[in-house]
CSV table of N, CA and C in Angstrom, one decimal:
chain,number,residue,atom,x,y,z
A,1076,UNK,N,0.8,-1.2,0.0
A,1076,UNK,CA,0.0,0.0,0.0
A,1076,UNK,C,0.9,1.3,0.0
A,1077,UNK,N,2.2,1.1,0.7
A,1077,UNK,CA,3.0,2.1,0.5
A,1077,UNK,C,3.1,2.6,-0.5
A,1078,UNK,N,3.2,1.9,-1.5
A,1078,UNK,CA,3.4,2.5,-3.1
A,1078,UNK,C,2.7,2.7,-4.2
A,1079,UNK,N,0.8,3.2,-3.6
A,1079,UNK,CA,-0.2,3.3,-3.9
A,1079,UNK,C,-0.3,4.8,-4.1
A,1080,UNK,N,-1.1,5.5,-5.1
A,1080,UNK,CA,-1.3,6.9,-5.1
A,1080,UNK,C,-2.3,7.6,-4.1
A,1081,UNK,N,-2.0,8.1,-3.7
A,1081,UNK,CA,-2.8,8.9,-2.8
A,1081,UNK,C,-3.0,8.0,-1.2
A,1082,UNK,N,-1.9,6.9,-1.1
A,1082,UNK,CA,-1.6,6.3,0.3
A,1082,UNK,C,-0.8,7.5,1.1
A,1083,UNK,N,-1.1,7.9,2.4
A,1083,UNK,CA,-0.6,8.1,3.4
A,1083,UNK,C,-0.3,7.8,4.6
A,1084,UNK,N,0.6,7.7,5.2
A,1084,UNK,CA,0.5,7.1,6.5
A,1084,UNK,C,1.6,8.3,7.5
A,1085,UNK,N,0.4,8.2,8.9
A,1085,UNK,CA,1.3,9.1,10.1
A,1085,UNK,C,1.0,10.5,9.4
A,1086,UNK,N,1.6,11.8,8.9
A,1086,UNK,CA,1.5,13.1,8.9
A,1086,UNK,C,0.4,12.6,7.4
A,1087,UNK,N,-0.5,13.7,8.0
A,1087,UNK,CA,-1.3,13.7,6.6
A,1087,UNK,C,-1.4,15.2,5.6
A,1088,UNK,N,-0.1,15.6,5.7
A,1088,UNK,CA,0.7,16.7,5.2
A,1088,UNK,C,0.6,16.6,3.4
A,1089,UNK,N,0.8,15.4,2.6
A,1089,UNK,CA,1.4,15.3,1.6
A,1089,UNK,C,0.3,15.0,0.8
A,1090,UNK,N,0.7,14.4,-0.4
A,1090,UNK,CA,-0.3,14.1,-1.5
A,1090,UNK,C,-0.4,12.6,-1.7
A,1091,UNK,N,0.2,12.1,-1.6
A,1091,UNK,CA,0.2,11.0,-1.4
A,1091,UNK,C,0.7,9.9,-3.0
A,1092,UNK,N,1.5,11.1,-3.4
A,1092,UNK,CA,1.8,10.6,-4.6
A,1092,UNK,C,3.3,10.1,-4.8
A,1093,UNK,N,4.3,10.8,-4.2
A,1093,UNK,CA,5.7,10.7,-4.1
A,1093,UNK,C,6.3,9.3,-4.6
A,1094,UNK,N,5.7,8.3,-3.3
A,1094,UNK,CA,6.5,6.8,-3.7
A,1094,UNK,C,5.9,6.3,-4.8
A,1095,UNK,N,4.6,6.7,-5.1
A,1095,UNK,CA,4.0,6.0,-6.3
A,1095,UNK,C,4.7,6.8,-7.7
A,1096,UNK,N,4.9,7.5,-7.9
A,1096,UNK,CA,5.9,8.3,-8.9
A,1096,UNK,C,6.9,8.2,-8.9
A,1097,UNK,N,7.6,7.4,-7.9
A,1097,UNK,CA,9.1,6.8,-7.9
A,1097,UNK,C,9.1,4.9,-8.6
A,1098,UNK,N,7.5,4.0,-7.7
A,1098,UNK,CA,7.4,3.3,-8.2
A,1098,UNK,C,7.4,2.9,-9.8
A,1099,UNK,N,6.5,4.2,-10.4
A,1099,UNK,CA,6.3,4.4,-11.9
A,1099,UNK,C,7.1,4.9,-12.5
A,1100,UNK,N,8.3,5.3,-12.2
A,1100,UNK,CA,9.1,5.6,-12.9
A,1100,UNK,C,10.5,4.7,-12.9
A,1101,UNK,N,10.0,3.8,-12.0
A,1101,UNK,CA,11.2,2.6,-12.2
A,1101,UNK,C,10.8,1.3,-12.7
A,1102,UNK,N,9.7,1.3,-12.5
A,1102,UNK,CA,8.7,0.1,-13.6
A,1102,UNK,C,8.9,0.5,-15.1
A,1103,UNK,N,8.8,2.0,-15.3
A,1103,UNK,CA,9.0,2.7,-16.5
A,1103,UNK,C,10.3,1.9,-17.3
A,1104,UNK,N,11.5,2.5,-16.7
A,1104,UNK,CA,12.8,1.8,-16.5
A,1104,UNK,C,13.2,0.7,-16.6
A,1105,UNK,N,12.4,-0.6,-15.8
A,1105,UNK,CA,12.8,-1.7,-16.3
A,1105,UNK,C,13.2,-2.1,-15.0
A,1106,UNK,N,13.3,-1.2,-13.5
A,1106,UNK,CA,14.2,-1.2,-12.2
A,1106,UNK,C,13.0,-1.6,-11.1
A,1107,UNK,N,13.0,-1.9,-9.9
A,1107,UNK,CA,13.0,-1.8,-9.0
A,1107,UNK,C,12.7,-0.9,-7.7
A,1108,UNK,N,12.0,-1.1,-7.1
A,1108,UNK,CA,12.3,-0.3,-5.5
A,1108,UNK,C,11.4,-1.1,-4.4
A,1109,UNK,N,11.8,-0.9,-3.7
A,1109,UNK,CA,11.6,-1.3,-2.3
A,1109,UNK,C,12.0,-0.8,-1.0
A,1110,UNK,N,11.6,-1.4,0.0
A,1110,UNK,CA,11.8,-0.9,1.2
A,1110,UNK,C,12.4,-1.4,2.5
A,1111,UNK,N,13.2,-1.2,3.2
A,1111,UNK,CA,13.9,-2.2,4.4
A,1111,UNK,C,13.8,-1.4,6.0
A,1112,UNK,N,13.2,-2.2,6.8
A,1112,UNK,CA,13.1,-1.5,7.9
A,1112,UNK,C,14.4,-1.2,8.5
A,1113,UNK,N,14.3,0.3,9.2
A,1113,UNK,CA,15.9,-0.1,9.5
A,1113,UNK,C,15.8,-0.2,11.0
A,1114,UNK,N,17.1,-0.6,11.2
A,1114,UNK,CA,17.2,-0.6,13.1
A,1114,UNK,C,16.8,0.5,13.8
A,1115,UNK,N,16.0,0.3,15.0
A,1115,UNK,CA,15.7,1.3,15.4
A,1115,UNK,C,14.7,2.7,15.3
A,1116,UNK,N,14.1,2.1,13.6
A,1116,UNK,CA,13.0,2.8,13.3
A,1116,UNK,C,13.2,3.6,12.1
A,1117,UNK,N,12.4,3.9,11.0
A,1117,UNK,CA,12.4,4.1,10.0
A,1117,UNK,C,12.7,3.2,9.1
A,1118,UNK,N,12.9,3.9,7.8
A,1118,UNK,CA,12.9,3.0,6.7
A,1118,UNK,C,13.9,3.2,5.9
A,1119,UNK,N,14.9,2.5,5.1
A,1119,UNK,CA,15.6,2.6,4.0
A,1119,UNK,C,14.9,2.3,2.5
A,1120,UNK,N,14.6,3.1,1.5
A,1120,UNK,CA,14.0,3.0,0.3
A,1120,UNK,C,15.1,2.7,-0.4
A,1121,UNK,N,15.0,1.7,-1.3
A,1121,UNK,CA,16.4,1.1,-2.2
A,1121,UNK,C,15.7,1.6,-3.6
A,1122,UNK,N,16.4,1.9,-4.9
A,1122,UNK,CA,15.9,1.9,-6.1
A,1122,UNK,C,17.2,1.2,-6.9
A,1123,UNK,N,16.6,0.3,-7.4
A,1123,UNK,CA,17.1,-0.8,-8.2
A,1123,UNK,C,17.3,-0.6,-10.2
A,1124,UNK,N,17.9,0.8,-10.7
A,1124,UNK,CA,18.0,1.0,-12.0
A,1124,UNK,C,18.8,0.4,-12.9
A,1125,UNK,N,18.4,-0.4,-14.2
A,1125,UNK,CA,20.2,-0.6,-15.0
A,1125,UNK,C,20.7,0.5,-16.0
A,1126,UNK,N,21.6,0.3,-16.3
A,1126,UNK,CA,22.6,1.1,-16.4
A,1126,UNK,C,22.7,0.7,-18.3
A,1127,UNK,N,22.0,2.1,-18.8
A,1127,UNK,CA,22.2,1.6,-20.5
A,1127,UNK,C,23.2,2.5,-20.8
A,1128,UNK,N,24.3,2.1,-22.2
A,1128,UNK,CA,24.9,2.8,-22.5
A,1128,UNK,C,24.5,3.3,-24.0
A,1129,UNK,N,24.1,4.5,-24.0
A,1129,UNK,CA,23.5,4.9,-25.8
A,1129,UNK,C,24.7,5.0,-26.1
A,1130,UNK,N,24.2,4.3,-27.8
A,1130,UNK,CA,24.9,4.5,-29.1
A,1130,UNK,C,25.0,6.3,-29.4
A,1131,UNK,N,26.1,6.9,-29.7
A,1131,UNK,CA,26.1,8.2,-30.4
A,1131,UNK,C,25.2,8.5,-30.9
A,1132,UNK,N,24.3,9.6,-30.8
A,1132,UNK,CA,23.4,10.2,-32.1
A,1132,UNK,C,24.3,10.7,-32.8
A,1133,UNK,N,23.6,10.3,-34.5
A,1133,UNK,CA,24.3,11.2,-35.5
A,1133,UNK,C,24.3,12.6,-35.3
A,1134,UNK,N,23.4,12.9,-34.6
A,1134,UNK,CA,23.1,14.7,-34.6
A,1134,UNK,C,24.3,15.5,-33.8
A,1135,UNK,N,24.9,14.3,-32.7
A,1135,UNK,CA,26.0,15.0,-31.8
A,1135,UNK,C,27.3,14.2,-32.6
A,1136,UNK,N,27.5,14.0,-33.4
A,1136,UNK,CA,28.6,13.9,-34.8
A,1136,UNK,C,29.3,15.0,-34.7
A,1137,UNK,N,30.9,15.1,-34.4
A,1137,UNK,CA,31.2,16.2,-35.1
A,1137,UNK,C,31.6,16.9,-34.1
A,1138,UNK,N,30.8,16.7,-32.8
A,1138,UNK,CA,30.4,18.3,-31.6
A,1138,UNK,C,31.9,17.8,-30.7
A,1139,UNK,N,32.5,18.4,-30.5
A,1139,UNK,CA,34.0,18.4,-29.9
A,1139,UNK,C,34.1,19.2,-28.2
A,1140,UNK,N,34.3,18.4,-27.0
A,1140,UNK,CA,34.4,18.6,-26.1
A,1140,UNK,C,35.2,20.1,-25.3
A,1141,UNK,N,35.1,21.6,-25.4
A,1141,UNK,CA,36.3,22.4,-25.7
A,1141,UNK,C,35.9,22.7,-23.9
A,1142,UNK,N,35.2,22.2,-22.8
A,1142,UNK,CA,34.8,22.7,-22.1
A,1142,UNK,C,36.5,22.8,-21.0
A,1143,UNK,N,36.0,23.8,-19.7
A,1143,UNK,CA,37.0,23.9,-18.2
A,1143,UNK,C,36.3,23.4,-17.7
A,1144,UNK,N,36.3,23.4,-16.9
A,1144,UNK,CA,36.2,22.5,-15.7
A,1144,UNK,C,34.9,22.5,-15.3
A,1145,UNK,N,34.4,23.7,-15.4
A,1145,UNK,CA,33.0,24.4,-15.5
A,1145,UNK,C,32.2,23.3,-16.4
A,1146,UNK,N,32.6,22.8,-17.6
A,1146,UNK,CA,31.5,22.0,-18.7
A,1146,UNK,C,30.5,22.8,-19.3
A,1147,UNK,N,30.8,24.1,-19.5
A,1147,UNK,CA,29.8,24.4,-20.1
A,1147,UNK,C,30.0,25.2,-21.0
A,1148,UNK,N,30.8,24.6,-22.3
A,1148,UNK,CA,31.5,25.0,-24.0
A,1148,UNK,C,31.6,24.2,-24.5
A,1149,UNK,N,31.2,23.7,-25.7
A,1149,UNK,CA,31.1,22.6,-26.7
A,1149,UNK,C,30.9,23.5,-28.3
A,1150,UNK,N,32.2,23.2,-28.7
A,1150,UNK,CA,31.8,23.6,-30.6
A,1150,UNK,C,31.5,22.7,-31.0
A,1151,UNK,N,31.0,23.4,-32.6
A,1151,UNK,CA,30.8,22.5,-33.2
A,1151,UNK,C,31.9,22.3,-34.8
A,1152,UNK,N,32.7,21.1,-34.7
A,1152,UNK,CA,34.0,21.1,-35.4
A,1152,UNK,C,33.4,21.3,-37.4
């Protein structure tokens, strides 16, 4: 139920959407989440995502790294 839209539990502050939009976005993904009680009270939320590596777009062909350290300069060669 935790990871139901509009579930709350304890402060009834929120919308009750949070975990469910984390759920849906890692089902999206192809990933995981869950939850582990931890010692002493509360909870640890794990998210479980894999790790793709894209092929180059043709459209970034060409585009040559000229950035400092900063990263924010890129020509186009």
């Amino acid at each position: 139920r935790m990871f139901d839209a509009f579930a709350t539990q304890g402060k009834k502050d929120g919308t009750g959407l949070g975990l469910a939009m984390v759920r849906r976005f890692t089902d999206a993904h192809g990933g995981s989440v869950w939850y582990e009680d931890t010692p002493g009270g509360g909870a640890t939320f794990v998210l479980d995502i894999a790790l793709h590596t894209l092929a180059p777009s043709e459209s970034l062909q060409g585009i040559t790294d000229t950035s400092g350290s900063d990263g924010h300069k890129a020509s186009k060669n």
